[in-house]
Coordinates of C-alpha atoms in Angstrom, one line a residue:
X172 CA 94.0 100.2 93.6
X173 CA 92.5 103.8 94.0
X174 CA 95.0 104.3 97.0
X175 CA 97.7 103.3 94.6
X176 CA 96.7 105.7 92.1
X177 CA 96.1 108.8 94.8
X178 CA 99.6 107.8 96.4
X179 CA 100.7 107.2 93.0
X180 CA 99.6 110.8 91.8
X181 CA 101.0 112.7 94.7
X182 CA 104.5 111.1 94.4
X183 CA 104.5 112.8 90.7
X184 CA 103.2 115.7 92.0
X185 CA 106.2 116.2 94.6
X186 CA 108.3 115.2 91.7
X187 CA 107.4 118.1 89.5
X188 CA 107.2 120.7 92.3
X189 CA 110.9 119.4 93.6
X190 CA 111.9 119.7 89.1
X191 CA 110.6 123.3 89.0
X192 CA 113.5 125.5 88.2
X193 CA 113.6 129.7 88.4
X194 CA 114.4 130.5 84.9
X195 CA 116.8 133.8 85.2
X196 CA 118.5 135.7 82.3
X197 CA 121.6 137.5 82.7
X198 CA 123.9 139.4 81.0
X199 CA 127.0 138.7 79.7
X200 CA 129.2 135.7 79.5
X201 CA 130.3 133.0 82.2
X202 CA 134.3 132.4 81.3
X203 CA 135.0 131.5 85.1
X204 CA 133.4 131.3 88.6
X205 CA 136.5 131.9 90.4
X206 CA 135.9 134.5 93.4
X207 CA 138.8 136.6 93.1
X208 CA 138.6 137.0 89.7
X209 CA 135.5 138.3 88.1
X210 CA 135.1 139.3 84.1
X211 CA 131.3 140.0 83.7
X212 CA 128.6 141.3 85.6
X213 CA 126.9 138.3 84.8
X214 CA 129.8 136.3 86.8
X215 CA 129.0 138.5 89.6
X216 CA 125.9 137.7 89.9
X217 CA 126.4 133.7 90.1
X218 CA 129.2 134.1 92.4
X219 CA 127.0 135.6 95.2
X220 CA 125.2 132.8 94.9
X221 CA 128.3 130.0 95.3
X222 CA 130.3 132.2 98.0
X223 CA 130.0 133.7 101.2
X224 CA 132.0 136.3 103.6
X225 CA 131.9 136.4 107.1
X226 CA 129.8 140.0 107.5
X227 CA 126.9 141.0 105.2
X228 CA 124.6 144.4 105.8
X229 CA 121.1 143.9 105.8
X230 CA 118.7 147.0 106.5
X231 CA 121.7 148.8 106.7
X232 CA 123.7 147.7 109.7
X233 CA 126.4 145.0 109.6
X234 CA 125.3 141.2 110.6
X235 CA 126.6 137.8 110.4
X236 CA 126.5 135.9 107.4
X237 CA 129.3 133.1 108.2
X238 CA 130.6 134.6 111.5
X239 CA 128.1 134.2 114.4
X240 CA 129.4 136.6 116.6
X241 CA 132.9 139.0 116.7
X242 CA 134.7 141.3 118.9
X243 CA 136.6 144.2 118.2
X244 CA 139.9 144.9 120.0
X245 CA 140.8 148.9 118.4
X246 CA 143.9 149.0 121.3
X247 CA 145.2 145.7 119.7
X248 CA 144.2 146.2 116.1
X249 CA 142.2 143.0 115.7
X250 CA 138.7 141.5 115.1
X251 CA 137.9 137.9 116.5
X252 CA 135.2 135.8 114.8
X253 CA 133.0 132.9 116.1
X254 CA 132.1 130.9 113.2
X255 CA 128.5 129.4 112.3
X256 CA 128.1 125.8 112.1
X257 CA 128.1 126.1 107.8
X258 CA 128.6 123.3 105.5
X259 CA 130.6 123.7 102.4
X260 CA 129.0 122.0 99.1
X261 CA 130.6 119.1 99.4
X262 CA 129.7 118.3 102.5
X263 CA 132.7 119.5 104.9
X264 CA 132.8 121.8 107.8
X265 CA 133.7 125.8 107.1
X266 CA 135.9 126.1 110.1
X267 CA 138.7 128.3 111.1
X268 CA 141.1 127.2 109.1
X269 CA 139.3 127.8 105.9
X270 CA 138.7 131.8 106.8
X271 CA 142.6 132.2 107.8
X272 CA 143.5 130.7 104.5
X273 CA 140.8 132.9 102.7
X274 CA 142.4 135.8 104.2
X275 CA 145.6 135.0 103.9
X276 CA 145.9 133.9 100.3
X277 CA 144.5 137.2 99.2
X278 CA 147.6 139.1 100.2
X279 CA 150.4 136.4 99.9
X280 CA 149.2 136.1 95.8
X281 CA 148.1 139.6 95.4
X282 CA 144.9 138.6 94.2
X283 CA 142.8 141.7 92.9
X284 CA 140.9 142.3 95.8
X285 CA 144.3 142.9 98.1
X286 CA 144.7 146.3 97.8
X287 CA 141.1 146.5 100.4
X288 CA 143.7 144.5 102.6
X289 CA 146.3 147.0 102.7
X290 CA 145.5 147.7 107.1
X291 CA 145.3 143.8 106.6
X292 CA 148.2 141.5 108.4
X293 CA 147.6 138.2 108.9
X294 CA 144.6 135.7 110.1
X295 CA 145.4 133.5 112.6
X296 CA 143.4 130.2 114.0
X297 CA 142.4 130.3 117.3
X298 CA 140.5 127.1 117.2
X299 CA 138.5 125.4 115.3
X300 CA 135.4 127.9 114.9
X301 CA 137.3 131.0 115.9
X302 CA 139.6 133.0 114.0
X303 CA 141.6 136.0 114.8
X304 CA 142.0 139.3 111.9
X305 CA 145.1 141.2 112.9
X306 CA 145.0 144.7 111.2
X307 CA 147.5 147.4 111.0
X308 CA 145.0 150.1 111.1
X309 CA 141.6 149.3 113.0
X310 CA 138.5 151.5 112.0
X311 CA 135.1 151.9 111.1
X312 CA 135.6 151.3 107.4
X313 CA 137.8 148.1 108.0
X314 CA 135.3 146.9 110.4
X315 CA 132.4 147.8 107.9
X316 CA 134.4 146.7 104.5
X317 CA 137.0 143.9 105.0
X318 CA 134.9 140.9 106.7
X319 CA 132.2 142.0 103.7
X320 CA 134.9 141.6 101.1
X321 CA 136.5 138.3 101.2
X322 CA 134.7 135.1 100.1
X323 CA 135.6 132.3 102.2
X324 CA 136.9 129.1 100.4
X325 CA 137.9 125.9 101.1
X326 CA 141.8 125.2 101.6
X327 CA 141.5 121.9 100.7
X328 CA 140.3 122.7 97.6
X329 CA 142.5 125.9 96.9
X330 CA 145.9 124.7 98.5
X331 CA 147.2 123.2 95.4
X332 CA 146.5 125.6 93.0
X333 CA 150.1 127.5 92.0
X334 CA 148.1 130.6 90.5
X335 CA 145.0 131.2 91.7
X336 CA 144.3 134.2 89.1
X337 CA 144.6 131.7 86.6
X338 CA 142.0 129.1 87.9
X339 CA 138.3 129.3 86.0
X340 CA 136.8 127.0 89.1
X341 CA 134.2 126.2 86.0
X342 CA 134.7 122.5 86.7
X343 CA 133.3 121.6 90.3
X344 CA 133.5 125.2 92.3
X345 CA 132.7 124.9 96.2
X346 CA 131.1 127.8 98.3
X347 CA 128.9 127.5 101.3
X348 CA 126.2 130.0 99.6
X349 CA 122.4 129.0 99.2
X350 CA 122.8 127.9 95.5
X351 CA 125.4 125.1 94.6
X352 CA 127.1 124.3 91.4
X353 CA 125.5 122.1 88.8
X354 CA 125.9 122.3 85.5
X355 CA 127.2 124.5 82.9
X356 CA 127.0 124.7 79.1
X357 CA 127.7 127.3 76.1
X358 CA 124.0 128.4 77.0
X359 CA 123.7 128.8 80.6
X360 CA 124.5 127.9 83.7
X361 CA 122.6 125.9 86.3
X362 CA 122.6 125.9 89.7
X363 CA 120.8 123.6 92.0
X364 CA 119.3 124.3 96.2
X365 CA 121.6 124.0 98.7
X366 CA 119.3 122.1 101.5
X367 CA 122.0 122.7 104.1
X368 CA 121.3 126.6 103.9
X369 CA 119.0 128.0 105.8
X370 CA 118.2 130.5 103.4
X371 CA 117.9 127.8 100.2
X372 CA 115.1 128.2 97.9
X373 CA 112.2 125.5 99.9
X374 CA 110.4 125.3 96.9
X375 CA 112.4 125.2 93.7
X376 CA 115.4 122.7 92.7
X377 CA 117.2 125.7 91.6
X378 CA 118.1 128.2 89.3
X379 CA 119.2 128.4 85.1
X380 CA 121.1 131.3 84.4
X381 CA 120.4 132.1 80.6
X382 CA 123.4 134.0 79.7
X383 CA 121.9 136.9 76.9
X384 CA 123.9 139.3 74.8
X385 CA 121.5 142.0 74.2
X386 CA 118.4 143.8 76.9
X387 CA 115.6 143.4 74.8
X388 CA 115.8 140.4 73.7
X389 CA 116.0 139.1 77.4
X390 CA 113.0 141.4 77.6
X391 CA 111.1 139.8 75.0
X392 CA 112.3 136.5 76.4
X393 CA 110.3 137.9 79.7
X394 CA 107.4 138.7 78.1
X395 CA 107.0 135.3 76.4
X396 CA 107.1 133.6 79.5
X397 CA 110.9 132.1 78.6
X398 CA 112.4 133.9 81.7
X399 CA 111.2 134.3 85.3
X400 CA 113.5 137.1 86.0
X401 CA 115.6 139.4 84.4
X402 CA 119.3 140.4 85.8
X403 CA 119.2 144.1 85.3
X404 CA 117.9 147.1 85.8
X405 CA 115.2 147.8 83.2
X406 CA 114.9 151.0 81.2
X407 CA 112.5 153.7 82.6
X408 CA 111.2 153.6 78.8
X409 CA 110.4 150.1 79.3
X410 CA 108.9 150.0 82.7
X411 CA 106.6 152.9 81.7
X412 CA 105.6 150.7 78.9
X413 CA 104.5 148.1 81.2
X414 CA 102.2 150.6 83.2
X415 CA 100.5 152.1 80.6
X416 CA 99.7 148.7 78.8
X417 CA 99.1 146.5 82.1
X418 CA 96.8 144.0 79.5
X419 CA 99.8 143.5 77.3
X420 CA 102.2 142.9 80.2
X421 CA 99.7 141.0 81.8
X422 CA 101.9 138.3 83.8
X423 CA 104.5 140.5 84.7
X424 CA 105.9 142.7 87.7
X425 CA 107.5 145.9 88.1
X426 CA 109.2 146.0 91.8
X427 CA 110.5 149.8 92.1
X428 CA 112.5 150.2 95.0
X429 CA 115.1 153.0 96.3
X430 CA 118.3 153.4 94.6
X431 CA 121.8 153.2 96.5
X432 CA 123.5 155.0 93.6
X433 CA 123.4 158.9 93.9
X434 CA 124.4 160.4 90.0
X435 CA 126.9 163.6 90.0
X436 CA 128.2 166.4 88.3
X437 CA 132.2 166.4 89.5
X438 CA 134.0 168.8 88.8
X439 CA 138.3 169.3 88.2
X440 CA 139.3 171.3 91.6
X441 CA 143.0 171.5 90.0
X442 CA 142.3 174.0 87.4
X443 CA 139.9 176.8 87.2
X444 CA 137.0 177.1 86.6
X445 CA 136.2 173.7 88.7
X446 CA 138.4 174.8 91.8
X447 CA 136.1 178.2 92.1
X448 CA 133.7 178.2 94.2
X449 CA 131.7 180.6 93.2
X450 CA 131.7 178.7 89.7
X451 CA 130.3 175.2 91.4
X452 CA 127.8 177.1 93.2
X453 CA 126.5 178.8 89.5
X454 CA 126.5 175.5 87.9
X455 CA 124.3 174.1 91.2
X456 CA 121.4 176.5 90.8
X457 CA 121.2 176.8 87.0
X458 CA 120.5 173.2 86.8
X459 CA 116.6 171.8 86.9
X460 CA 116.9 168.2 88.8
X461 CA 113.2 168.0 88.4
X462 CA 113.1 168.4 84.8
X463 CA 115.9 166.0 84.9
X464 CA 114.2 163.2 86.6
X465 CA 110.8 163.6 84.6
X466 CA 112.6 163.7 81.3
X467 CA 115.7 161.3 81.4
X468 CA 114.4 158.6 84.1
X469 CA 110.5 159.2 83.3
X470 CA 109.6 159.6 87.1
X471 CA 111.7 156.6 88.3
X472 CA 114.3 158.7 90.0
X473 CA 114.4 160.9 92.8
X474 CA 116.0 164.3 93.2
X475 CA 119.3 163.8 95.4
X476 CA 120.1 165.5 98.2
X477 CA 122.6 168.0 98.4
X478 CA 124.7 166.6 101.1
X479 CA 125.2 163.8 98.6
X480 CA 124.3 161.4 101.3
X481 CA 121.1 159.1 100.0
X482 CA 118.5 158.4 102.5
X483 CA 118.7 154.6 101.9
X484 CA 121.5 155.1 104.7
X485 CA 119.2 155.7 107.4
X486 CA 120.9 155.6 109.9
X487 CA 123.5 159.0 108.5
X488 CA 121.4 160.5 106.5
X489 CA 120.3 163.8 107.6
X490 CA 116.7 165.1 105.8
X491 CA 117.2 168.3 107.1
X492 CA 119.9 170.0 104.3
X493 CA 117.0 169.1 101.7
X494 CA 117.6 169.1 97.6
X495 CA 118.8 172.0 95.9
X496 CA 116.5 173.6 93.1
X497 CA 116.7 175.5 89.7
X498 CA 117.4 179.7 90.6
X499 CA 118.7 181.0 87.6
X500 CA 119.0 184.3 88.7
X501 CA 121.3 183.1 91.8
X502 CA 123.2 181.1 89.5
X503 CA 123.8 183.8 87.0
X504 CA 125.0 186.2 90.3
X505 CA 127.6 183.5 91.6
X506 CA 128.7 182.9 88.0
X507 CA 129.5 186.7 87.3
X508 CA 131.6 186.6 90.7
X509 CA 133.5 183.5 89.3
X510 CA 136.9 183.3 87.3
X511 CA 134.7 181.8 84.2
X512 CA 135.0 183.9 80.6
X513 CA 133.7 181.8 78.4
X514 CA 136.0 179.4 77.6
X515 CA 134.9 175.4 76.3
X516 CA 134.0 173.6 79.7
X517 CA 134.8 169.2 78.7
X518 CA 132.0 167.2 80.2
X519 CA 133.7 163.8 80.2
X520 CA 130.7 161.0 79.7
X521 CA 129.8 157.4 79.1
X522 CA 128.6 156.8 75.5
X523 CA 125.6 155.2 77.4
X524 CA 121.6 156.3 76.5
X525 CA 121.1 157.2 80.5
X526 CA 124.3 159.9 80.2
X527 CA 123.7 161.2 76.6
X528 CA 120.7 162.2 77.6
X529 CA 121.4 163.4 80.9
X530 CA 124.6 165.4 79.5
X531 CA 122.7 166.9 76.6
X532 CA 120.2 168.5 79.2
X533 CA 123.2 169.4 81.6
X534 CA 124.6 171.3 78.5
X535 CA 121.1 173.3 77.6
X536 CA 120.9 174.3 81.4
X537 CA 124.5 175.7 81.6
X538 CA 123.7 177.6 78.2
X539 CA 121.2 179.8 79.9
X540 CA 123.8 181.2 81.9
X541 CA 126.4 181.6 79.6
X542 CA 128.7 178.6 80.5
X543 CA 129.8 176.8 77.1
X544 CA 129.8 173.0 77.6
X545 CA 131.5 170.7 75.0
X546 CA 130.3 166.6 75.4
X547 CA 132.8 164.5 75.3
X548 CA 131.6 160.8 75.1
X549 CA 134.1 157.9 75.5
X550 CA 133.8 154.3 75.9
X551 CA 134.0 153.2 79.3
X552 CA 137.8 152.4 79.4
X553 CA 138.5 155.4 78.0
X554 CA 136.8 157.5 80.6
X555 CA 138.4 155.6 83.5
X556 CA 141.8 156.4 82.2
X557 CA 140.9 160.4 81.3
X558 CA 139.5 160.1 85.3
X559 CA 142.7 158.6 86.3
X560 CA 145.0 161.3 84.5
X561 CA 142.7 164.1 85.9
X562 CA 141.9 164.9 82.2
X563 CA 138.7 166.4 82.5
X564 CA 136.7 169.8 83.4
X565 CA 133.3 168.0 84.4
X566 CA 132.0 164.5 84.2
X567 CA 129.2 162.8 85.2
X568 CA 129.7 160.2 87.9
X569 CA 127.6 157.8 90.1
X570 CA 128.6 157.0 94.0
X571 CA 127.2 153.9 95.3
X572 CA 126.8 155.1 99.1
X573 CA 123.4 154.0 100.4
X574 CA 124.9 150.6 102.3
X575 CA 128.6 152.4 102.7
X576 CA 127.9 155.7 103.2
X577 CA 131.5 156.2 104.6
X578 CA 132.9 155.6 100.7
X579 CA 132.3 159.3 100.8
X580 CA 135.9 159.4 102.4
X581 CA 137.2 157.7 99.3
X582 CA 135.5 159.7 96.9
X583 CA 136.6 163.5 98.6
X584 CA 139.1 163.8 100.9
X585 CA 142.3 165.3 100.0
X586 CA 144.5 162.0 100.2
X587 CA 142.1 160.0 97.9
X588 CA 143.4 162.7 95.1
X589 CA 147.2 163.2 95.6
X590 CA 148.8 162.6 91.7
X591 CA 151.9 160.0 91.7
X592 CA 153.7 159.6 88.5
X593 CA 150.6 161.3 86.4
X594 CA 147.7 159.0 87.7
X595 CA 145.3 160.1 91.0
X596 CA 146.3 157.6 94.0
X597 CA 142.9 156.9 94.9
X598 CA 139.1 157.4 93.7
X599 CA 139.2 161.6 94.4
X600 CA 139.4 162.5 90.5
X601 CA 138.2 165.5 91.0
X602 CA 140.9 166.2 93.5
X603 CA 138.8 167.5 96.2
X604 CA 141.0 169.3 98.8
X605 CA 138.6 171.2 101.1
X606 CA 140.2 171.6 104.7
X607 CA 136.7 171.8 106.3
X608 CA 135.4 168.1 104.8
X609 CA 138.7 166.3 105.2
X610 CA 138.7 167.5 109.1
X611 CA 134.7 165.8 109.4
X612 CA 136.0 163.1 107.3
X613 CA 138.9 162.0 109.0
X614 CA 136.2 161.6 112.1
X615 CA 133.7 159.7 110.1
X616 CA 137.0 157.4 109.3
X617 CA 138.0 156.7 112.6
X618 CA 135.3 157.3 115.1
X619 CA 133.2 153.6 116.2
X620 CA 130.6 155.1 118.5
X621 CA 127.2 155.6 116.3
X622 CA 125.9 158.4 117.7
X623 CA 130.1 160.3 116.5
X624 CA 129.2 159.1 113.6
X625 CA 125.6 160.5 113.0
X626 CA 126.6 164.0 113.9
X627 CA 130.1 163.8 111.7
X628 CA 128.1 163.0 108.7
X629 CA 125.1 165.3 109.5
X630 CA 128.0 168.0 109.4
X631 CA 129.4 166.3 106.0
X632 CA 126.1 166.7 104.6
X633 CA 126.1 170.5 105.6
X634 CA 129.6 171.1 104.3
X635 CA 128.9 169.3 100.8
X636 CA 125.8 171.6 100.6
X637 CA 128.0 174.5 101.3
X638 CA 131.3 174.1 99.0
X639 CA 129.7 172.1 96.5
X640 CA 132.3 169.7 95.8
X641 CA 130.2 168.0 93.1
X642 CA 126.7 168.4 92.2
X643 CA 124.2 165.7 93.4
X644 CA 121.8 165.7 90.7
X645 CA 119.8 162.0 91.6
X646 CA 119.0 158.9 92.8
X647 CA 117.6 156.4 90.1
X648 CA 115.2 153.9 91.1
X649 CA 115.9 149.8 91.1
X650 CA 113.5 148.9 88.4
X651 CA 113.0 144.9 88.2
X652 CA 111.0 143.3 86.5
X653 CA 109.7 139.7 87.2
X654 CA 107.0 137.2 85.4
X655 CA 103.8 135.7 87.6
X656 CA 103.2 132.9 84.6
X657 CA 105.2 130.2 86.1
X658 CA 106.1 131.2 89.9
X659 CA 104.5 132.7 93.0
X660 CA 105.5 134.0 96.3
X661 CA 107.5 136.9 94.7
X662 CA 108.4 139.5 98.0
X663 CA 109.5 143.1 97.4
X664 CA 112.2 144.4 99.9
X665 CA 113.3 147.8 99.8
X666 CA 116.5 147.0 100.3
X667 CA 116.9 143.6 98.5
X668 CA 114.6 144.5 95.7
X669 CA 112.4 141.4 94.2
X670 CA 114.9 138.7 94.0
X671 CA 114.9 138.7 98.0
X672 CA 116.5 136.4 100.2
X673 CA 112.5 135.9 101.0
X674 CA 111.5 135.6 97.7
X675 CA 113.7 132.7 97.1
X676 CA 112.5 131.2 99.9
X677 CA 109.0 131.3 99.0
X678 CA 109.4 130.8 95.8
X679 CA 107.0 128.2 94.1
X680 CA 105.2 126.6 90.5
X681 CA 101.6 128.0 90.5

């Protein structure tokens, strides 16, 4: 009887251990869980859960997520894939015929995400696990972008559905990632392990996504012990809360890690004063990036670079052009040579805490050496179209380029910023034209071998230090925070943050 019990006992145990669920919040709402079409970060998030593309980076260099192993054919303009042996949800092979469609489907119903695909032509099946990418154009970026980019789907699940744009996928959705669909109501949404994965959580039965409206409450939700996790970046305000007061925060974490994100001063280069030289360079040294970081981030930042370039991109980054500092003097000297006389200088902003704060001290730096600055905050729609029209003299910006450090050829050569019919082609708003950084980008955009690459971007980092095309002014941390109450086995990677492909492994009730 006493074997019964003990047998008895341990069955319940691996019961509640297999029952355990990460309790997550998010932000935002969950309207659909289609791929192509995402509405909310919170969407975002759950979708990198259900879906998978055939390249990922990790540590900064391309690998395989789906695709075991590819070659590149740059005479030929094509990529050939060798798939994994991946399961979809449901239980049927991911093989070549899925990718092709995936590919394919993208450009023939000009879903959102194919304009990426416009060096794209068509995916053809080679065999069962291989496909074949023909491109138009064959390059670093492609290489480095397009497999990242497309979430592979199942056709047989897809092949029937007249407008794909249209389809929530709320119902049953099918992926191959290492959560699968479970359940969803007004509340949340629950997703359950996906033992086939070899990266599935090992020790929980999945995750509830707790869809919140509002930061602090999801905080507080945190700090109850409601929430495991929170899916956001917290606010320097809070996380210094949680250091100074380690008693009261007790049972929770604070995972600081590098940022990706580098935040920016742009300036207009199609009107004076931002197209002077002379002017950028005044604006540059009259600004205090220390003061900055201490003051609007609390610490939790780091003073960017001036090549732009952050050093999370190891492998380009080049520590030897350094960070600019404050030289008032200088600035004041380079500002007297400029074409400036005093006029109204628009600072285009968010209406967001992080870039009130950070414009107001932009604008009390500039005032010590004479250069007026007028605020202008808009919503976030709003500023995306000003950007778009060029209607702007300055705004403050953030370029993601610490895992795609080559969007800097997006973000300032002289193509990206060409006006057609009153709106910038492409992501240049500032309409950067600088001969001497469009000749080292257009190397950085076609060059393959890694060590052309190094040296190209060690030059762009130079160049960028030298015309100032926008002002690097820093690198916020990732700030997560995470509750010990419930789980343990939480792993902090530097580039993954908290909520690491590890942690999820490891993952387990205490």
């Amino acid at each position: 009887m006493k074997k019964l019990l003990v047998l008895f006992a341990t069955v319940l145990i691996g019961l509640t251990v297999m029952g355990v669920y990460m309790k997550a919040a998010v932000l935002g709402e969950v309207r659909s869980l289609n791929p192509y079409f995402i509405n909310s970060s919170a969407e975002r998030q759950l979708i990198g859960y259900l879906y998978e593309t055939l390249m990922t980076t990790s540590e900064g260099k391309a690998v395989g997520m789906l695709a075991d192993s590819w070659e590149v054919n740059l005479e030929e303009l094509y990529i050939i894939f060798h798939l994994k042996d991946r399961l979809f949800h449901d239980g049927r092979p991911v093989t070549a015929e899925d990718v092709a469609y995936s590919f394919n489907i993208t450009v023939q119903k000009r879903l959102p995400m194919g304009p990426l695909l416009a060096w794209f032509n068509k995916a053809e099946v080679l065999d069962e696990k291989t496909v074949k990418l023909n491109f138009r154009v064959l390059n670093s970026f492609v290489v480095s972008s397009i497999p990242m980019a497309i979430p592979i789907i199942p056709e047989s699940l897809w092949k029937d559905i007249g407008n794909p744009m249209e389809f929530s996928n709320l119902d049953n959705p099918v992926g191959t990632g290492s959560l699968k669909f479970k359940e969803i109501t007004p509340q949340s949404v629950t997703f359950s392990s996906n033992s086939n994965h070899p990266d599935s959580p090992q020790y929980l039965e999945g995750i509830v996504f707790n869809l919140v409206q509002d930061e602090t409450m999801g905080f507080l939700g945190l700090v109850r012990g409601d929430y495991d996790y929170i899916y956001w970046n917290l606010d320097p305000s809070l996380a210094t809360q949680m250091l100074k007061d380690p008693d009261r925060y007790k049972n929770l974490g604070l995972a600081v890690t590098n940022g990706d994100s580098v935040v920016s001063l742009l300036f207009n280069h199609r009107t004076l004063p931002g197209s002077d030289l002379n002017f950028r360079k005044a604006v540059q040294m009259a600004i205090d990036y220390a003061q900055i970081v201490d003051r609007v981030y609390l610490g939790f930042a780091d003073v960017a670079s001036s090549g732009l370039i952050p050093s999370m991109a190891k492998a380009v980054f080049s520590s030897s052009v350094g960070v600019a500092s404050i030289n008032i003097e200088k600035a004041k000297e380079y500002l007297a040579k400029s074409s400036y006389k005093g006029e109204k200088i628009r600072l285009l902003i968010y209406t967001s805490k992080e870039q009130m704060e950070l414009a107001e001290y932009i604008k009390l730096f500039l005032s010590k050496i004479g250069i007026n600055v007028v605020i202008d905050p808009q919503g976030h729609e709003a500023v995306t179209a000003a950007l778009k029209k060029a209607d702007f003299d300055m705004s403050l910006t953030t370029y993601s380029l610490g895992f795609h450090p080559e969007m800097a050829f997006y973000h300032l050569h002289s193509s990206r910023g060409t006006m057609q019919n009153g709106q910038v082609s492409g992501f240049n708003y500032g309409g950067v034209s600088i001969p001497e950084l469009d000749e080292t980008l257009n190397v950085i955009w076609t060059a393959f071998d890694e060590n052309v690459q190094r040296d190209a971007f060690h030059i762009l980092q130079e160049q960028i230090k030298e015309f100032v095309p926008v002002v690097p002014i820093c690198i916020p941390n990732r700030l997560e925070a995470f509750s010990r109450k419930n789980l343990e086995g939480w792993i902090i990677s530097e580039t993954e943050g908290v909520l690491s492909t590890e942690t999820l492994k490891n993952l387990k009730s205490k």
